[in-house]
Amino acid sequence: ANALWKLSKVALNPPTQVRNFVSNGILLHLSGVSFVKVPFRVTQAITEMANDGKHWKIAKEYGVNQTTFSQQELARIERRLLRIKDRNNPMRWMKGAGAAVANFAGDTYALSEGVFKTAKIIDEMARGRSAEDAAIAAHEALFDYSLVPPLVRKARQAPVGIPFLTFSYKSLPAVLKAAVKNPTAFAPYYAIPAMLSVMIAL
């Protein structure tokens, strides 16, 4: 029930899909990828995923697509099981259609995370790091949702708990690390709102 509720609030919520894409871009930048290179790396990652390229194969080899929020915390509805169970039920088509939409939304959410993790691998390997080190850096930058303490896991799964605790638990150290190591990385996020205000005023 908890996983289904998260599915409705996250993957099936278009604004959340957009926020996830934007926040992943910010995290990719704060992890050390140049601000101006982020769109280029993301485009590279999408191209590689579409063509089963070298870096996407590395991402899959090191389990990047198995440690996303979608894989670890969202419900997945097995359509084949629904078809077998409800073979004589006139509502089976509606259930199957609902399952298809839910699974597509979850897959899209996971795909977005996979894009940015692959982009991180591309950037790290372009700097000369090994495939293994690049994959580890990708897990650190865009979060390995499977790697959390038992207390956090219980809190995010409990009926009355903190369902989205993992993101806060993972993102706060990442932001603080960026603030200490490279405080100038935050400059664009102060400049962009000011620039938008000036453009709107004009």
mmCIF file of C-alpha atoms in Angstrom:
data_model
loop_
_atom_site.group_PDB
_atom_site.id
_atom_site.type_symbol
_atom_site.label_atom_id
_atom_site.label_comp_id
_atom_site.label_asym_id
_atom_site.label_seq_id
_atom_site.Cartn_x
_atom_site.Cartn_y
_atom_site.Cartn_z
ATOM 1 C CA ALA A 1 0.000 0.000 0.000
ATOM 2 C CA ASN A 2 2.881 2.337 0.828
ATOM 3 C CA ALA A 3 4.547 1.638 -2.542
ATOM 4 C CA LEU A 4 1.264 2.155 -4.410
ATOM 5 C CA TRP A 5 0.722 5.468 -2.619
ATOM 6 C CA LYS A 6 4.235 6.585 -3.621
ATOM 7 C CA LEU A 7 3.477 5.537 -7.175
ATOM 8 C CA SER A 8 0.448 7.850 -7.239
ATOM 9 C CA LYS A 9 2.341 10.767 -5.687
ATOM 10 C CA VAL A 10 5.541 10.446 -7.710
ATOM 11 C CA ALA A 11 5.559 8.502 -10.970
ATOM 12 C CA LEU A 12 1.896 9.174 -11.811
ATOM 13 C CA ASN A 13 2.253 12.871 -11.008
ATOM 14 C CA PRO A 14 3.567 14.774 -14.095
ATOM 15 C CA PRO A 15 4.858 17.819 -12.129
ATOM 16 C CA THR A 16 6.880 15.442 -9.936
ATOM 17 C CA GLN A 17 8.356 13.823 -13.041
ATOM 18 C CA VAL A 18 9.506 17.287 -14.184
ATOM 19 C CA ARG A 19 10.869 18.177 -10.730
ATOM 20 C CA ASN A 20 12.754 14.876 -10.655
ATOM 21 C CA PHE A 21 14.390 15.639 -14.010
ATOM 22 C CA VAL A 22 15.402 19.143 -12.906
ATOM 23 C CA SER A 23 16.661 18.051 -9.478
ATOM 24 C CA ASN A 24 18.727 15.278 -11.074
ATOM 25 C CA GLY A 25 20.310 17.876 -13.326
ATOM 26 C CA ILE A 26 21.178 20.029 -10.317
ATOM 27 C CA LEU A 27 22.635 17.053 -8.437
ATOM 28 C CA LEU A 28 24.677 16.112 -11.513
ATOM 29 C CA HIS A 29 26.104 19.639 -11.602
ATOM 30 C CA LEU A 30 26.810 19.755 -7.862
ATOM 31 C CA SER A 31 28.617 16.408 -8.143
ATOM 32 C CA GLY A 32 31.304 18.055 -10.240
ATOM 33 C CA VAL A 33 29.994 18.161 -13.804
ATOM 34 C CA SER A 34 30.403 21.627 -15.324
ATOM 35 C CA PHE A 35 27.122 23.597 -15.420
ATOM 36 C CA VAL A 36 27.446 24.221 -19.166
ATOM 37 C CA LYS A 37 28.288 20.559 -19.817
ATOM 38 C CA VAL A 38 25.210 19.131 -18.083
ATOM 39 C CA PRO A 39 22.895 19.399 -21.150
ATOM 40 C CA PHE A 40 25.661 17.970 -23.379
ATOM 41 C CA ARG A 41 26.292 15.016 -21.044
ATOM 42 C CA VAL A 42 22.555 14.324 -20.731
ATOM 43 C CA THR A 43 22.206 14.325 -24.528
ATOM 44 C CA GLN A 44 25.153 11.924 -24.761
ATOM 45 C CA ALA A 45 23.551 9.655 -22.168
ATOM 46 C CA ILE A 46 20.190 9.585 -23.975
ATOM 47 C CA THR A 47 21.957 8.732 -27.239
ATOM 48 C CA GLU A 48 23.909 5.931 -25.563
ATOM 49 C CA MET A 49 20.807 4.486 -23.929
ATOM 50 C CA ALA A 50 18.962 4.554 -27.250
ATOM 51 C CA ASN A 51 21.824 2.728 -28.985
ATOM 52 C CA ASP A 52 22.966 0.506 -26.095
ATOM 53 C CA GLY A 53 26.285 2.332 -26.072
ATOM 54 C CA LYS A 54 29.450 1.670 -24.095
ATOM 55 C CA HIS A 55 28.660 3.804 -21.043
ATOM 56 C CA TRP A 56 25.054 2.581 -20.788
ATOM 57 C CA LYS A 57 26.359 -1.006 -20.823
ATOM 58 C CA ILE A 58 28.713 -0.065 -17.988
ATOM 59 C CA ALA A 59 25.810 1.502 -16.098
ATOM 60 C CA LYS A 60 23.782 -1.694 -16.430
ATOM 61 C CA GLU A 61 26.759 -3.872 -15.530
ATOM 62 C CA TYR A 62 27.218 -2.002 -12.251
ATOM 63 C CA GLY A 63 23.508 -2.016 -11.406
ATOM 64 C CA VAL A 64 22.804 1.667 -11.952
ATOM 65 C CA ASN A 65 19.302 0.912 -13.254
ATOM 66 C CA GLN A 66 18.531 -1.360 -10.283
ATOM 67 C CA THR A 67 19.180 1.162 -7.513
ATOM 68 C CA THR A 68 16.840 3.962 -8.557
ATOM 69 C CA PHE A 69 13.917 5.303 -6.536
ATOM 70 C CA SER A 70 11.525 3.595 -8.935
ATOM 71 C CA GLN A 71 13.111 0.158 -8.555
ATOM 72 C CA GLN A 72 13.494 0.346 -4.798
ATOM 73 C CA GLU A 73 10.391 2.165 -3.587
ATOM 74 C CA LEU A 74 7.579 2.093 -6.169
ATOM 75 C CA ALA A 75 5.050 -0.649 -6.750
ATOM 76 C CA ARG A 76 5.157 -2.575 -10.010
ATOM 77 C CA ILE A 77 1.994 -4.286 -11.175
ATOM 78 C CA GLU A 78 2.494 -7.574 -12.959
ATOM 79 C CA ARG A 79 0.084 -7.395 -15.899
ATOM 80 C CA ARG A 80 0.546 -11.065 -16.810
ATOM 81 C CA LEU A 81 -0.559 -12.086 -13.320
ATOM 82 C CA LEU A 82 -3.615 -9.828 -13.627
ATOM 83 C CA ARG A 83 -4.551 -11.424 -16.956
ATOM 84 C CA ILE A 84 -4.293 -14.943 -15.526
ATOM 85 C CA LYS A 85 -6.114 -14.129 -12.295
ATOM 86 C CA ASP A 86 -8.912 -12.110 -13.895
ATOM 87 C CA ARG A 87 -9.320 -14.087 -17.114
ATOM 88 C CA ASN A 88 -13.096 -14.337 -16.690
ATOM 89 C CA ASN A 89 -13.545 -10.921 -15.124
ATOM 90 C CA PRO A 90 -15.072 -8.250 -17.407
ATOM 91 C CA MET A 91 -13.022 -5.621 -15.549
ATOM 92 C CA ARG A 92 -9.719 -7.218 -16.581
ATOM 93 C CA TRP A 93 -9.154 -4.814 -19.499
ATOM 94 C CA MET A 94 -9.471 -1.798 -17.219
ATOM 95 C CA LYS A 95 -7.119 -3.329 -14.657
ATOM 96 C CA GLY A 96 -4.629 -4.210 -17.377
ATOM 97 C CA ALA A 97 -4.795 -0.699 -18.813
ATOM 98 C CA GLY A 98 -4.293 0.803 -15.351
ATOM 99 C CA ALA A 99 -1.328 -1.485 -14.741
ATOM 100 C CA ALA A 100 0.179 -0.494 -18.102
ATOM 101 C CA VAL A 101 -0.083 3.211 -17.263
ATOM 102 C CA ALA A 102 1.352 2.714 -13.763
ATOM 103 C CA ASN A 103 4.271 0.635 -15.019
ATOM 104 C CA PHE A 104 4.981 3.082 -17.851
ATOM 105 C CA ALA A 105 5.073 5.976 -15.377
ATOM 106 C CA GLY A 106 7.417 4.068 -13.071
ATOM 107 C CA ASP A 107 9.666 3.087 -15.974
ATOM 108 C CA THR A 108 9.787 6.705 -17.168
ATOM 109 C CA TYR A 109 10.787 7.868 -13.705
ATOM 110 C CA ALA A 110 13.533 5.230 -13.565
ATOM 111 C CA LEU A 111 14.654 6.120 -17.097
ATOM 112 C CA SER A 112 15.189 9.737 -16.043
ATOM 113 C CA GLU A 113 17.418 8.630 -13.173
ATOM 114 C CA GLY A 114 19.257 6.251 -15.495
ATOM 115 C CA VAL A 115 19.961 9.091 -17.933
ATOM 116 C CA PHE A 116 21.659 11.248 -15.317
ATOM 117 C CA LYS A 117 23.635 8.383 -13.803
ATOM 118 C CA THR A 118 24.877 7.450 -17.262
ATOM 119 C CA ALA A 119 25.751 11.103 -17.877
ATOM 120 C CA LYS A 120 27.854 11.044 -14.703
ATOM 121 C CA ILE A 121 29.641 7.893 -15.859
ATOM 122 C CA ILE A 122 30.403 9.527 -19.218
ATOM 123 C CA ASP A 123 31.812 12.625 -17.520
ATOM 124 C CA GLU A 124 33.934 10.657 -15.059
ATOM 125 C CA MET A 125 35.384 8.392 -17.731
ATOM 126 C CA ALA A 126 36.124 11.407 -19.929
ATOM 127 C CA ARG A 127 38.363 12.565 -17.072
ATOM 128 C CA GLY A 128 40.234 9.277 -17.151
ATOM 129 C CA ARG A 129 38.544 7.371 -14.328
ATOM 130 C CA SER A 130 37.911 3.636 -14.602
ATOM 131 C CA ALA A 131 34.484 2.200 -15.357
ATOM 132 C CA GLU A 132 34.157 0.923 -11.780
ATOM 133 C CA ASP A 133 35.099 4.269 -10.209
ATOM 134 C CA ALA A 134 32.777 6.114 -12.608
ATOM 135 C CA ALA A 135 29.863 3.840 -11.668
ATOM 136 C CA ILE A 136 30.549 4.368 -7.955
ATOM 137 C CA ALA A 137 30.626 8.140 -8.547
ATOM 138 C CA ALA A 138 27.281 7.897 -10.367
ATOM 139 C CA HIS A 139 25.724 6.031 -7.424
ATOM 140 C CA GLU A 140 27.038 8.701 -5.053
ATOM 141 C CA ALA A 141 25.916 11.626 -7.198
ATOM 142 C CA LEU A 142 22.395 10.430 -8.056
ATOM 143 C CA PHE A 143 21.869 8.176 -5.036
ATOM 144 C CA ASP A 144 21.762 4.448 -4.555
ATOM 145 C CA TYR A 145 18.297 4.008 -3.034
ATOM 146 C CA SER A 146 19.104 0.420 -2.074
ATOM 147 C CA LEU A 147 22.006 1.467 0.155
ATOM 148 C CA VAL A 148 20.413 2.914 3.295
ATOM 149 C CA PRO A 149 20.562 2.030 7.009
ATOM 150 C CA PRO A 150 17.834 -0.314 8.315
ATOM 151 C CA LEU A 151 16.222 2.542 10.275
ATOM 152 C CA VAL A 152 15.814 4.660 7.121
ATOM 153 C CA ARG A 153 14.447 1.660 5.208
ATOM 154 C CA LYS A 154 11.867 0.972 7.921
ATOM 155 C CA ALA A 155 10.881 4.651 8.169
ATOM 156 C CA ARG A 156 10.264 4.946 4.417
ATOM 157 C CA GLN A 157 8.214 1.718 4.334
ATOM 158 C CA ALA A 158 6.177 2.195 7.516
ATOM 159 C CA PRO A 159 2.431 2.954 7.112
ATOM 160 C CA VAL A 160 2.948 5.948 9.398
ATOM 161 C CA GLY A 161 6.512 6.984 8.730
ATOM 162 C CA ILE A 162 8.576 9.224 6.455
ATOM 163 C CA PRO A 163 7.892 7.891 2.939
ATOM 164 C CA PHE A 164 10.360 10.133 1.095
ATOM 165 C CA LEU A 165 13.102 10.101 3.713
ATOM 166 C CA THR A 166 15.714 8.574 1.400
ATOM 167 C CA PHE A 167 16.025 11.641 -0.809
ATOM 168 C CA SER A 168 16.588 13.966 2.156
ATOM 169 C CA TYR A 169 18.949 11.481 3.791
ATOM 170 C CA LYS A 170 21.024 11.248 0.601
ATOM 171 C CA SER A 171 20.760 14.796 -0.767
ATOM 172 C CA LEU A 172 21.708 16.782 2.352
ATOM 173 C CA PRO A 173 25.266 15.352 2.598
ATOM 174 C CA ALA A 174 25.704 15.799 -1.173
ATOM 175 C CA VAL A 175 24.714 19.464 -1.005
ATOM 176 C CA LEU A 176 26.886 20.107 2.057
ATOM 177 C CA LYS A 177 29.837 18.395 0.376
ATOM 178 C CA ALA A 178 29.423 20.600 -2.696
ATOM 179 C CA ALA A 179 29.137 23.695 -0.484
ATOM 180 C CA VAL A 180 32.447 22.885 1.211
ATOM 181 C CA LYS A 181 34.415 21.692 -1.812
ATOM 182 C CA ASN A 182 33.034 24.022 -4.476
ATOM 183 C CA PRO A 183 30.822 26.821 -3.114
ATOM 184 C CA THR A 184 30.875 28.662 -6.467
ATOM 185 C CA ALA A 185 28.782 25.811 -7.909
ATOM 186 C CA PHE A 186 25.742 27.435 -6.295
ATOM 187 C CA ALA A 187 26.246 30.725 -8.156
ATOM 188 C CA PRO A 188 24.007 29.848 -11.151
ATOM 189 C CA TYR A 189 21.089 29.084 -8.852
ATOM 190 C CA TYR A 190 21.314 32.549 -7.339
ATOM 191 C CA ALA A 191 21.862 34.225 -10.714
ATOM 192 C CA ILE A 192 19.063 32.547 -12.689
ATOM 193 C CA PRO A 193 16.135 33.866 -10.552
ATOM 194 C CA ALA A 194 17.629 37.383 -10.645
ATOM 195 C CA MET A 195 18.013 37.200 -14.439
ATOM 196 C CA LEU A 196 14.451 35.963 -14.849
ATOM 197 C CA SER A 197 13.172 38.831 -12.683
ATOM 198 C CA VAL A 198 14.982 41.351 -14.886
ATOM 199 C CA MET A 199 13.671 39.732 -18.081
ATOM 200 C CA ILE A 200 10.086 39.760 -16.785
ATOM 201 C CA ALA A 201 10.454 43.401 -15.714
ATOM 202 C CA LEU A 202 11.573 44.344 -19.224
#
